[in-house]
Structures are given as C-alpha cells and as structure tokens.
C-alpha cells in the first residue's frame, strides 16, 4: 500500500488494522520524525520552513503559508492547508485521518489536532479508527485547544483558548470550554 492508497483507505473510516495500512503508518511515522527533527532543531527562515513542510506534506505549500516552529506531526502526509494559513508554535497534528485548514485560518500556540480514536472494546483497543478534521475559511483556533476526530469547524468560527472540540462547530459562531459549547454568534 502506498501513502496515497492509505489516504484513500482512511477516508472510508475503517479501522487501521491491516498489515499494509499499519506498515504505511509506521514508515510514514519514521519519515515525519526525520523531517520534523530537521525543521525543529535549528533556525530556518520562512521560505526554508515552507520547503521543509512541502517535503513533509507531499505537495508544494502556498507561498503565503506561515508556521512558527516547533511543529509536530506523526504522519505529515494528510495535512492540507489553504492560502494564508498561519500555525503558531508547538502545534501537534495527528493527521492520519486527514486535517484540512481552510484559507485564512489562524491556529494558536499548542493546538492539538487528533484524527485517530481507539476501539472501546479492550480486546481491540490497540486498533486506530481514523476520522478527518475539517477547518473552514477564516477560522481562529485559540491556544491550547484540542480538536478531536471527525469535527468540522465552519467558516469564520472562533474556538476559544483551551477548548476541547468534540462536535461540529457552526459557521460564524464562538465556542469554548470543555467540552466546547456555543457561546454566541459573530
């Protein structure tokens, strides 16, 4: 199974429990750690950061994409960024299930994107279940927030700092808290 075949496989939402899928998971984890180590362990200007992240993501990122390292991921090949996206320092992407960041999105410090879950049955607990995270256009995700698997955040929404987002967020709203709840319309 190739990385591209793996990305198609996880779109089905089926558990990652086949030897081929697990092999891709493990090999891409090694590659992601190699590339993020290169990114995070010395100074790079923004152009160099974009080049390194293009290698990590597997496509040329937009010229207006900005990231302040350190940046962490355990897969890397299923992160998709639009134009004018900004990711602040120390964010963590568990992107096997796919993370899409819409144009103009702002991601605060220490935000976690977690696209994998585990089976509730203890006998199958080691098996990962992928679900994508989709962030709309012009979304602002505050520092120290966690976005869980399967969540879609609508255009122009704001996620307050420290929120744990377990359910979809409507466009043009502010959510906050643990778990995140509606605060008001924008």
PDB file of C-alpha atoms in Angstrom:
ATOM      1  CA  UNK A   1       0.000   0.000   0.000  1.00  0.00           C
ATOM      2  CA  UNK A   2       1.325   3.453  -0.930  1.00  0.00           C
ATOM      3  CA  UNK A   3       0.791   6.605   1.141  1.00  0.00           C
ATOM      4  CA  UNK A   4      -1.795   7.777  -1.418  1.00  0.00           C
ATOM      5  CA  UNK A   5      -3.629   4.440  -1.149  1.00  0.00           C
ATOM      6  CA  UNK A   6      -3.503   4.759   2.645  1.00  0.00           C
ATOM      7  CA  UNK A   7      -5.076   8.234   2.435  1.00  0.00           C
ATOM      8  CA  UNK A   8      -7.899   6.787   0.335  1.00  0.00           C
ATOM      9  CA  UNK A   9      -8.269   3.885   2.779  1.00  0.00           C
ATOM     10  CA  UNK A  10      -8.687   6.163   5.830  1.00  0.00           C
ATOM     11  CA  UNK A  11     -11.400   8.155   4.035  1.00  0.00           C
ATOM     12  CA  UNK A  12     -13.602   5.076   4.438  1.00  0.00           C
ATOM     13  CA  UNK A  13     -13.377   5.374   8.252  1.00  0.00           C
ATOM     14  CA  UNK A  14     -12.478   1.686   8.524  1.00  0.00           C
ATOM     15  CA  UNK A  15     -10.121   0.710  11.351  1.00  0.00           C
ATOM     16  CA  UNK A  16      -6.421   0.762  10.573  1.00  0.00           C
ATOM     17  CA  UNK A  17      -5.911  -2.944  11.242  1.00  0.00           C
ATOM     18  CA  UNK A  18      -4.476  -4.432   8.050  1.00  0.00           C
ATOM     19  CA  UNK A  19      -0.752  -5.254   7.816  1.00  0.00           C
ATOM     20  CA  UNK A  20      -0.390  -2.991   4.747  1.00  0.00           C
ATOM     21  CA  UNK A  21      -2.014   0.001   6.430  1.00  0.00           C
ATOM     22  CA  UNK A  22      -0.009  -0.493   9.629  1.00  0.00           C
ATOM     23  CA  UNK A  23       3.206  -0.712   7.583  1.00  0.00           C
ATOM     24  CA  UNK A  24       2.448   2.645   5.906  1.00  0.00           C
ATOM     25  CA  UNK A  25       1.602   4.154   9.302  1.00  0.00           C
ATOM     26  CA  UNK A  26       4.935   3.010  10.734  1.00  0.00           C
ATOM     27  CA  UNK A  27       7.102   4.001   7.774  1.00  0.00           C
ATOM     28  CA  UNK A  28       5.492   7.426   7.456  1.00  0.00           C
ATOM     29  CA  UNK A  29       5.927   7.963  11.193  1.00  0.00           C
ATOM     30  CA  UNK A  30       9.674   7.473  10.740  1.00  0.00           C
ATOM     31  CA  UNK A  31       9.737   9.907   7.807  1.00  0.00           C
ATOM     32  CA  UNK A  32       7.685  12.510   9.694  1.00  0.00           C
ATOM     33  CA  UNK A  33      10.018  12.314  12.696  1.00  0.00           C
ATOM     34  CA  UNK A  34      13.053  12.724  10.422  1.00  0.00           C
ATOM     35  CA  UNK A  35      11.645  15.797   8.677  1.00  0.00           C
ATOM     36  CA  UNK A  36      10.231  17.484  11.810  1.00  0.00           C
ATOM     37  CA  UNK A  37      13.556  16.922  13.567  1.00  0.00           C
ATOM     38  CA  UNK A  38      15.252  18.793  10.715  1.00  0.00           C
ATOM     39  CA  UNK A  39      12.649  21.583  10.974  1.00  0.00           C
ATOM     40  CA  UNK A  40      12.660  21.940  14.745  1.00  0.00           C
ATOM     41  CA  UNK A  41      16.341  21.668  15.636  1.00  0.00           C
ATOM     42  CA  UNK A  42      17.795  24.771  14.008  1.00  0.00           C
ATOM     43  CA  UNK A  43      16.740  28.166  12.682  1.00  0.00           C
ATOM     44  CA  UNK A  44      15.067  28.371   9.261  1.00  0.00           C
ATOM     45  CA  UNK A  45      13.639  31.414   7.504  1.00  0.00           C
ATOM     46  CA  UNK A  46      10.012  31.272   6.309  1.00  0.00           C
ATOM     47  CA  UNK A  47      10.969  30.182   2.796  1.00  0.00           C
ATOM     48  CA  UNK A  48      13.041  27.284   4.181  1.00  0.00           C
ATOM     49  CA  UNK A  49      10.197  26.331   6.534  1.00  0.00           C
ATOM     50  CA  UNK A  50       7.792  26.176   3.589  1.00  0.00           C
ATOM     51  CA  UNK A  51      10.264  23.992   1.649  1.00  0.00           C
ATOM     52  CA  UNK A  52      10.615  21.562   4.562  1.00  0.00           C
ATOM     53  CA  UNK A  53       6.850  21.429   5.121  1.00  0.00           C
ATOM     54  CA  UNK A  54       6.286  20.872   1.391  1.00  0.00           C
ATOM     55  CA  UNK A  55       8.500  17.793   1.679  1.00  0.00           C
ATOM     56  CA  UNK A  56       6.641  16.664   4.806  1.00  0.00           C
ATOM     57  CA  UNK A  57       3.134  17.240   3.390  1.00  0.00           C
ATOM     58  CA  UNK A  58       3.995  15.823  -0.047  1.00  0.00           C
ATOM     59  CA  UNK A  59       2.963  18.887  -2.055  1.00  0.00           C
ATOM     60  CA  UNK A  60       4.119  22.493  -2.514  1.00  0.00           C
ATOM     61  CA  UNK A  61       2.504  24.572   0.208  1.00  0.00           C
ATOM     62  CA  UNK A  62       1.235  28.084  -0.643  1.00  0.00           C
ATOM     63  CA  UNK A  63       3.809  30.893  -0.625  1.00  0.00           C
ATOM     64  CA  UNK A  64       1.757  32.760   1.994  1.00  0.00           C
ATOM     65  CA  UNK A  65       1.616  29.794   4.435  1.00  0.00           C
ATOM     66  CA  UNK A  66       3.377  30.609   7.716  1.00  0.00           C
ATOM     67  CA  UNK A  67       4.433  28.332  10.563  1.00  0.00           C
ATOM     68  CA  UNK A  68       6.383  29.180  13.695  1.00  0.00           C
ATOM     69  CA  UNK A  69       8.304  26.056  14.739  1.00  0.00           C
ATOM     70  CA  UNK A  70       8.463  23.824  16.571  1.00  0.00           C
ATOM     71  CA  UNK A  71       5.857  21.888  14.634  1.00  0.00           C
ATOM     72  CA  UNK A  72       4.911  18.287  15.413  1.00  0.00           C
ATOM     73  CA  UNK A  73       3.226  15.530  13.428  1.00  0.00           C
ATOM     74  CA  UNK A  74       3.344  11.754  13.491  1.00  0.00           C
ATOM     75  CA  UNK A  75       2.314  11.304   9.840  1.00  0.00           C
ATOM     76  CA  UNK A  76       2.504  14.572   7.865  1.00  0.00           C
ATOM     77  CA  UNK A  77       1.161  13.408   4.502  1.00  0.00           C
ATOM     78  CA  UNK A  78      -2.500  14.074   5.316  1.00  0.00           C
ATOM     79  CA  UNK A  79      -2.296  17.757   6.263  1.00  0.00           C
ATOM     80  CA  UNK A  80      -3.879  20.120   3.720  1.00  0.00           C
ATOM     81  CA  UNK A  81      -3.507  23.897   4.017  1.00  0.00           C
ATOM     82  CA  UNK A  82      -5.221  26.662   2.066  1.00  0.00           C
ATOM     83  CA  UNK A  83      -3.932  30.133   1.279  1.00  0.00           C
ATOM     84  CA  UNK A  84      -2.831  32.494   4.034  1.00  0.00           C
ATOM     85  CA  UNK A  85      -2.903  29.884   6.836  1.00  0.00           C
ATOM     86  CA  UNK A  86      -0.874  30.621   9.978  1.00  0.00           C
ATOM     87  CA  UNK A  87       0.154  27.967  12.511  1.00  0.00           C
ATOM     88  CA  UNK A  88       1.783  29.193  15.714  1.00  0.00           C
ATOM     89  CA  UNK A  89       4.454  27.341  17.711  1.00  0.00           C
ATOM     90  CA  UNK A  90       4.171  23.896  19.308  1.00  0.00           C
ATOM     91  CA  UNK A  91       1.099  22.623  17.448  1.00  0.00           C
ATOM     92  CA  UNK A  92       0.611  18.870  17.174  1.00  0.00           C
ATOM     93  CA  UNK A  93      -1.008  17.165  14.198  1.00  0.00           C
ATOM     94  CA  UNK A  94      -2.098  13.539  14.447  1.00  0.00           C
ATOM     95  CA  UNK A  95      -3.148  13.706  10.816  1.00  0.00           C
ATOM     96  CA  UNK A  96      -3.520  10.105   9.693  1.00  0.00           C
ATOM     97  CA  UNK A  97      -7.280  10.667   9.236  1.00  0.00           C
ATOM     98  CA  UNK A  98      -6.708  13.980   7.451  1.00  0.00           C
ATOM     99  CA  UNK A  99      -6.615  17.613   8.587  1.00  0.00           C
ATOM    100  CA  UNK A 100      -7.867  20.349   6.245  1.00  0.00           C
ATOM    101  CA  UNK A 101      -7.191  24.002   7.158  1.00  0.00           C
ATOM    102  CA  UNK A 102      -9.203  26.489   5.097  1.00  0.00           C
ATOM    103  CA  UNK A 103      -7.924  29.747   3.627  1.00  0.00           C
ATOM    104  CA  UNK A 104      -7.074  32.403   6.181  1.00  0.00           C
ATOM    105  CA  UNK A 105      -7.218  30.116   9.218  1.00  0.00           C
ATOM    106  CA  UNK A 106      -5.218  31.076  12.300  1.00  0.00           C
ATOM    107  CA  UNK A 107      -4.016  28.333  14.642  1.00  0.00           C
ATOM    108  CA  UNK A 108      -2.798  29.405  18.115  1.00  0.00           C
ATOM    109  CA  UNK A 109       0.045  28.001  20.206  1.00  0.00           C
ATOM    110  CA  UNK A 110      -0.112  24.365  21.360  1.00  0.00           C
ATOM    111  CA  UNK A 111      -3.226  23.381  19.405  1.00  0.00           C
ATOM    112  CA  UNK A 112      -3.744  19.620  19.008  1.00  0.00           C
ATOM    113  CA  UNK A 113      -5.498  18.016  16.032  1.00  0.00           C
ATOM    114  CA  UNK A 114      -6.304  14.363  16.833  1.00  0.00           C
ATOM    115  CA  UNK A 115      -7.766  12.383  13.914  1.00  0.00           C
ATOM    116  CA  UNK A 116      -7.448   8.914  15.449  1.00  0.00           C
ATOM    117  CA  UNK A 117      -9.555   7.239  18.072  1.00  0.00           C
ATOM    118  CA  UNK A 118      -9.437   3.761  19.604  1.00  0.00           C
ATOM    119  CA  UNK A 119     -11.995   0.989  19.875  1.00  0.00           C
ATOM    120  CA  UNK A 120     -13.912   0.924  23.179  1.00  0.00           C
ATOM    121  CA  UNK A 121     -13.614  -2.873  23.288  1.00  0.00           C
ATOM    122  CA  UNK A 122     -10.475  -3.598  25.380  1.00  0.00           C
ATOM    123  CA  UNK A 123      -9.625  -6.589  23.172  1.00  0.00           C
ATOM    124  CA  UNK A 124      -9.419  -4.219  20.163  1.00  0.00           C
ATOM    125  CA  UNK A 125      -8.138  -1.124  21.979  1.00  0.00           C
ATOM    126  CA  UNK A 126      -4.836  -1.037  20.046  1.00  0.00           C
ATOM    127  CA  UNK A 127      -6.675  -0.537  16.745  1.00  0.00           C
ATOM    128  CA  UNK A 128      -6.886   3.039  15.445  1.00  0.00           C
ATOM    129  CA  UNK A 129     -10.046   4.432  13.854  1.00  0.00           C
ATOM    130  CA  UNK A 130      -9.481   7.461  11.570  1.00  0.00           C
ATOM    131  CA  UNK A 131     -11.844  10.396  11.084  1.00  0.00           C
ATOM    132  CA  UNK A 132     -10.972  13.701   9.385  1.00  0.00           C
ATOM    133  CA  UNK A 133     -10.894  17.191  10.853  1.00  0.00           C
ATOM    134  CA  UNK A 134     -12.052  19.982   8.540  1.00  0.00           C
ATOM    135  CA  UNK A 135     -11.465  23.626   9.438  1.00  0.00           C
ATOM    136  CA  UNK A 136     -13.303  26.180   7.294  1.00  0.00           C
ATOM    137  CA  UNK A 137     -12.105  29.517   5.967  1.00  0.00           C
ATOM    138  CA  UNK A 138     -11.037  32.350   8.303  1.00  0.00           C
ATOM    139  CA  UNK A 139     -11.305  30.200  11.423  1.00  0.00           C
ATOM    140  CA  UNK A 140      -9.393  31.230  14.538  1.00  0.00           C
ATOM    141  CA  UNK A 141      -8.452  28.408  16.895  1.00  0.00           C
ATOM    142  CA  UNK A 142      -7.169  29.725  20.231  1.00  0.00           C
ATOM    143  CA  UNK A 143      -4.082  28.490  22.046  1.00  0.00           C
ATOM    144  CA  UNK A 144      -4.118  25.160  23.878  1.00  0.00           C
ATOM    145  CA  UNK A 145      -7.271  23.929  22.148  1.00  0.00           C
ATOM    146  CA  UNK A 146      -7.806  20.313  21.143  1.00  0.00           C
ATOM    147  CA  UNK A 147      -9.821  19.393  18.068  1.00  0.00           C
ATOM    148  CA  UNK A 148     -10.985  15.768  18.055  1.00  0.00           C
ATOM    149  CA  UNK A 149     -11.535  13.286  15.234  1.00  0.00           C
ATOM    150  CA  UNK A 150     -14.499  13.834  12.946  1.00  0.00           C
ATOM    151  CA  UNK A 151     -15.018  17.517  13.776  1.00  0.00           C
ATOM    152  CA  UNK A 152     -15.851  20.144  11.152  1.00  0.00           C
ATOM    153  CA  UNK A 153     -15.455  23.803  12.084  1.00  0.00           C
ATOM    154  CA  UNK A 154     -17.488  26.194   9.929  1.00  0.00           C
ATOM    155  CA  UNK A 155     -16.207  29.313   8.165  1.00  0.00           C
ATOM    156  CA  UNK A 156     -15.358  32.344  10.324  1.00  0.00           C
ATOM    157  CA  UNK A 157     -15.807  30.435  13.601  1.00  0.00           C
ATOM    158  CA  UNK A 158     -13.705  31.098  16.704  1.00  0.00           C
ATOM    159  CA  UNK A 159     -12.603  28.375  19.108  1.00  0.00           C
ATOM    160  CA  UNK A 160     -11.733  29.934  22.468  1.00  0.00           C
ATOM    161  CA  UNK A 161      -8.357  29.191  24.024  1.00  0.00           C
ATOM    162  CA  UNK A 162      -8.231  25.908  25.909  1.00  0.00           C
ATOM    163  CA  UNK A 163     -11.396  24.474  24.350  1.00  0.00           C
ATOM    164  CA  UNK A 164     -11.836  20.766  23.658  1.00  0.00           C
ATOM    165  CA  UNK A 165     -13.907  20.500  20.485  1.00  0.00           C
ATOM    166  CA  UNK A 166     -15.786  17.195  20.352  1.00  0.00           C
ATOM    167  CA  UNK A 167     -18.618  18.154  17.960  1.00  0.00           C
ATOM    168  CA  UNK A 168     -19.027  20.205  14.797  1.00  0.00           C
ATOM    169  CA  UNK A 169     -18.922  23.997  15.138  1.00  0.00           C
ATOM    170  CA  UNK A 170     -21.341  26.120  13.128  1.00  0.00           C
ATOM    171  CA  UNK A 171     -20.031  28.866  10.863  1.00  0.00           C
ATOM    172  CA  UNK A 172     -19.900  32.386  12.331  1.00  0.00           C
ATOM    173  CA  UNK A 173     -20.004  31.248  15.967  1.00  0.00           C
ATOM    174  CA  UNK A 174     -17.734  31.277  19.009  1.00  0.00           C
ATOM    175  CA  UNK A 175     -17.345  28.114  21.076  1.00  0.00           C
ATOM    176  CA  UNK A 176     -15.372  27.456  24.248  1.00  0.00           C
ATOM    177  CA  UNK A 177     -14.987  25.216  27.256  1.00  0.00           C
ATOM    178  CA  UNK A 178     -14.521  21.527  27.955  1.00  0.00           C
ATOM    179  CA  UNK A 179     -16.289  20.165  26.053  1.00  0.00           C
ATOM    180  CA  UNK A 180     -16.682  23.160  23.782  1.00  0.00           C
ATOM    181  CA  UNK A 181     -20.143  24.701  23.753  1.00  0.00           C
ATOM    182  CA  UNK A 182     -21.785  27.508  21.792  1.00  0.00           C
ATOM    183  CA  UNK A 183     -21.065  30.953  23.290  1.00  0.00           C
ATOM    184  CA  UNK A 184     -22.524  33.325  20.718  1.00  0.00           C
ATOM    185  CA  UNK A 185     -22.902  34.199  17.040  1.00  0.00           C
ATOM    186  CA  UNK A 186     -20.378  36.513  15.432  1.00  0.00           C
TER     187      UNK A 186
END
